[in-house]
Amino acid sequence: MRRLILITVALMMFAFSASAQKGSVKYQGEVFVSGNVAKSDVSLTLCDETIEGTPMMYGLSVQTIQGAKFGEYFSAGIGTGIDFLVGIKDDISMLAILIPIYADFKFWIPTSGRLQPYIMAEAGGSFAIHPLTIRPLYGGGVGLKITERFAMSLNYINDGYKVYDKEVGDALKSMYKEHKVQLRFTWIF
């Protein structure tokens, strides 16, 4: 994990310095819709009974990223939106509604053609709506800008939540962590 962070910081510094030499910084906004497939780690304890497992969950995300593009090779922004995921484990229906807030970094790979590939990294937090909790969010992916205003990407995101209900004491404990694969369809403006 430390190596990934160091490599990401080194790439950001390289891309930022290369972009700064060009002197062009402009606003870049994005809106994306993604289909999600998640392998979840679930642990729910109610009194003395525990339900644990790794069910598959499926869902939809709608998010926006607002930021800037520095020259041709680097963009950074702040993202938020909403994630809906549903699944079934031992005849128990599960619903996860999360609000991610994260920093997004993209490294655009220069090409002479019309298609422009990129590598992305994200880090921040993921809030559960009920009960209100936060858990770290991180991930990355690869994408392809197909037209001036449309891109597609394949991403891995790790997030979830952890709860200890104070009203019930130690009687109710819940942990939900997801390893999510996303196919994003992005509109750039």
mmCIF file of C-alpha atoms in Angstrom, residues 11-100:
data_model
loop_
_atom_site.group_PDB
_atom_site.id
_atom_site.type_symbol
_atom_site.label_atom_id
_atom_site.label_comp_id
_atom_site.label_asym_id
_atom_site.label_seq_id
_atom_site.Cartn_x
_atom_site.Cartn_y
_atom_site.Cartn_z
ATOM 1 C CA LEU A 11 3.235 10.461 -10.862
ATOM 2 C CA MET A 12 1.200 13.444 -9.641
ATOM 3 C CA MET A 13 4.353 15.517 -9.140
ATOM 4 C CA PHE A 14 5.670 14.565 -12.589
ATOM 5 C CA ALA A 15 2.361 15.259 -14.304
ATOM 6 C CA PHE A 16 1.862 18.544 -12.438
ATOM 7 C CA SER A 17 5.374 19.796 -13.249
ATOM 8 C CA ALA A 18 5.001 18.830 -16.920
ATOM 9 C CA SER A 19 1.600 20.535 -17.061
ATOM 10 C CA ALA A 20 2.767 23.652 -15.214
ATOM 11 C CA GLN A 21 5.386 24.239 -17.895
ATOM 12 C CA LYS A 22 2.651 24.482 -20.500
ATOM 13 C CA GLY A 23 0.876 27.084 -18.354
ATOM 14 C CA SER A 24 -2.696 26.028 -19.138
ATOM 15 C CA VAL A 25 -5.057 25.302 -16.278
ATOM 16 C CA LYS A 26 -8.774 24.987 -17.007
ATOM 17 C CA TYR A 27 -11.922 23.851 -15.243
ATOM 18 C CA GLN A 28 -12.949 20.229 -15.791
ATOM 19 C CA GLY A 29 -16.221 18.819 -14.536
ATOM 20 C CA GLU A 30 -17.487 15.267 -14.921
ATOM 21 C CA VAL A 31 -20.715 13.401 -14.296
ATOM 22 C CA PHE A 32 -20.742 9.635 -14.408
ATOM 23 C CA VAL A 33 -23.117 6.729 -14.059
ATOM 24 C CA SER A 34 -21.665 3.343 -13.180
ATOM 25 C CA GLY A 35 -22.895 -0.174 -12.803
ATOM 26 C CA ASN A 36 -21.367 -1.877 -9.759
ATOM 27 C CA VAL A 37 -20.654 -5.462 -8.802
ATOM 28 C CA ALA A 38 -19.344 -5.830 -5.253
ATOM 29 C CA LYS A 39 -18.044 -8.700 -3.166
ATOM 30 C CA SER A 40 -18.988 -7.684 0.358
ATOM 31 C CA ASP A 41 -17.689 -8.685 3.757
ATOM 32 C CA VAL A 42 -20.665 -8.551 6.122
ATOM 33 C CA SER A 43 -20.697 -9.126 9.867
ATOM 34 C CA LEU A 44 -23.869 -8.437 11.855
ATOM 35 C CA THR A 45 -24.155 -9.253 15.554
ATOM 36 C CA LEU A 46 -27.516 -8.937 17.275
ATOM 37 C CA CYS A 47 -27.363 -9.987 20.926
ATOM 38 C CA ASP A 48 -25.620 -13.379 20.745
ATOM 39 C CA GLU A 49 -26.401 -14.246 17.120
ATOM 40 C CA THR A 50 -23.894 -13.430 14.357
ATOM 41 C CA ILE A 51 -24.475 -13.405 10.607
ATOM 42 C CA GLU A 52 -21.288 -13.346 8.548
ATOM 43 C CA GLY A 53 -20.610 -13.875 4.887
ATOM 44 C CA THR A 54 -19.421 -12.531 1.590
ATOM 45 C CA PRO A 55 -22.518 -11.981 -0.537
ATOM 46 C CA MET A 56 -22.445 -10.460 -4.001
ATOM 47 C CA MET A 57 -24.123 -7.079 -4.252
ATOM 48 C CA TYR A 58 -25.167 -5.193 -7.365
ATOM 49 C CA GLY A 59 -25.956 -1.556 -7.809
ATOM 50 C CA LEU A 60 -25.751 1.803 -9.456
ATOM 51 C CA SER A 61 -23.711 4.961 -8.744
ATOM 52 C CA VAL A 62 -24.380 8.511 -9.890
ATOM 53 C CA GLN A 63 -21.543 10.905 -9.093
ATOM 54 C CA THR A 64 -19.897 14.155 -10.100
ATOM 55 C CA ILE A 65 -16.279 15.315 -9.989
ATOM 56 C CA GLN A 66 -15.442 19.033 -10.029
ATOM 57 C CA GLY A 67 -11.845 20.092 -10.578
ATOM 58 C CA ALA A 68 -9.215 21.319 -12.984
ATOM 59 C CA LYS A 69 -7.083 19.991 -15.815
ATOM 60 C CA PHE A 70 -3.460 21.106 -15.629
ATOM 61 C CA GLY A 71 -2.090 21.108 -19.167
ATOM 62 C CA GLU A 72 -2.564 17.913 -21.161
ATOM 63 C CA TYR A 73 -1.429 15.234 -18.712
ATOM 64 C CA PHE A 74 -2.956 15.745 -15.255
ATOM 65 C CA SER A 75 -6.363 16.535 -13.751
ATOM 66 C CA ALA A 76 -7.521 16.650 -10.131
ATOM 67 C CA GLY A 77 -10.882 17.207 -8.521
ATOM 68 C CA ILE A 78 -13.261 16.528 -5.648
ATOM 69 C CA GLY A 79 -15.997 13.961 -6.184
ATOM 70 C CA THR A 80 -19.277 13.068 -4.508
ATOM 71 C CA GLY A 81 -22.551 11.388 -5.341
ATOM 72 C CA ILE A 82 -24.587 8.405 -4.205
ATOM 73 C CA ASP A 83 -24.120 4.615 -4.413
ATOM 74 C CA PHE A 84 -26.996 2.123 -4.193
ATOM 75 C CA LEU A 85 -26.206 -1.590 -3.703
ATOM 76 C CA VAL A 86 -28.537 -4.534 -3.047
ATOM 77 C CA GLY A 87 -27.878 -8.190 -2.250
ATOM 78 C CA ILE A 88 -29.257 -11.271 -0.493
ATOM 79 C CA LYS A 89 -27.553 -13.408 2.184
ATOM 80 C CA ASP A 90 -29.324 -16.357 3.855
ATOM 81 C CA ASP A 91 -32.766 -15.028 2.850
ATOM 82 C CA ILE A 92 -31.917 -11.598 4.303
ATOM 83 C CA SER A 93 -32.155 -8.698 1.841
ATOM 84 C CA MET A 94 -29.390 -6.134 2.188
ATOM 85 C CA LEU A 95 -29.383 -2.544 1.016
ATOM 86 C CA ALA A 96 -26.378 -0.233 1.210
ATOM 87 C CA ILE A 97 -26.707 3.475 0.447
ATOM 88 C CA LEU A 98 -23.372 5.270 0.615
ATOM 89 C CA ILE A 99 -22.282 8.841 -0.082
ATOM 90 C CA PRO A 100 -18.633 8.961 -1.151
#
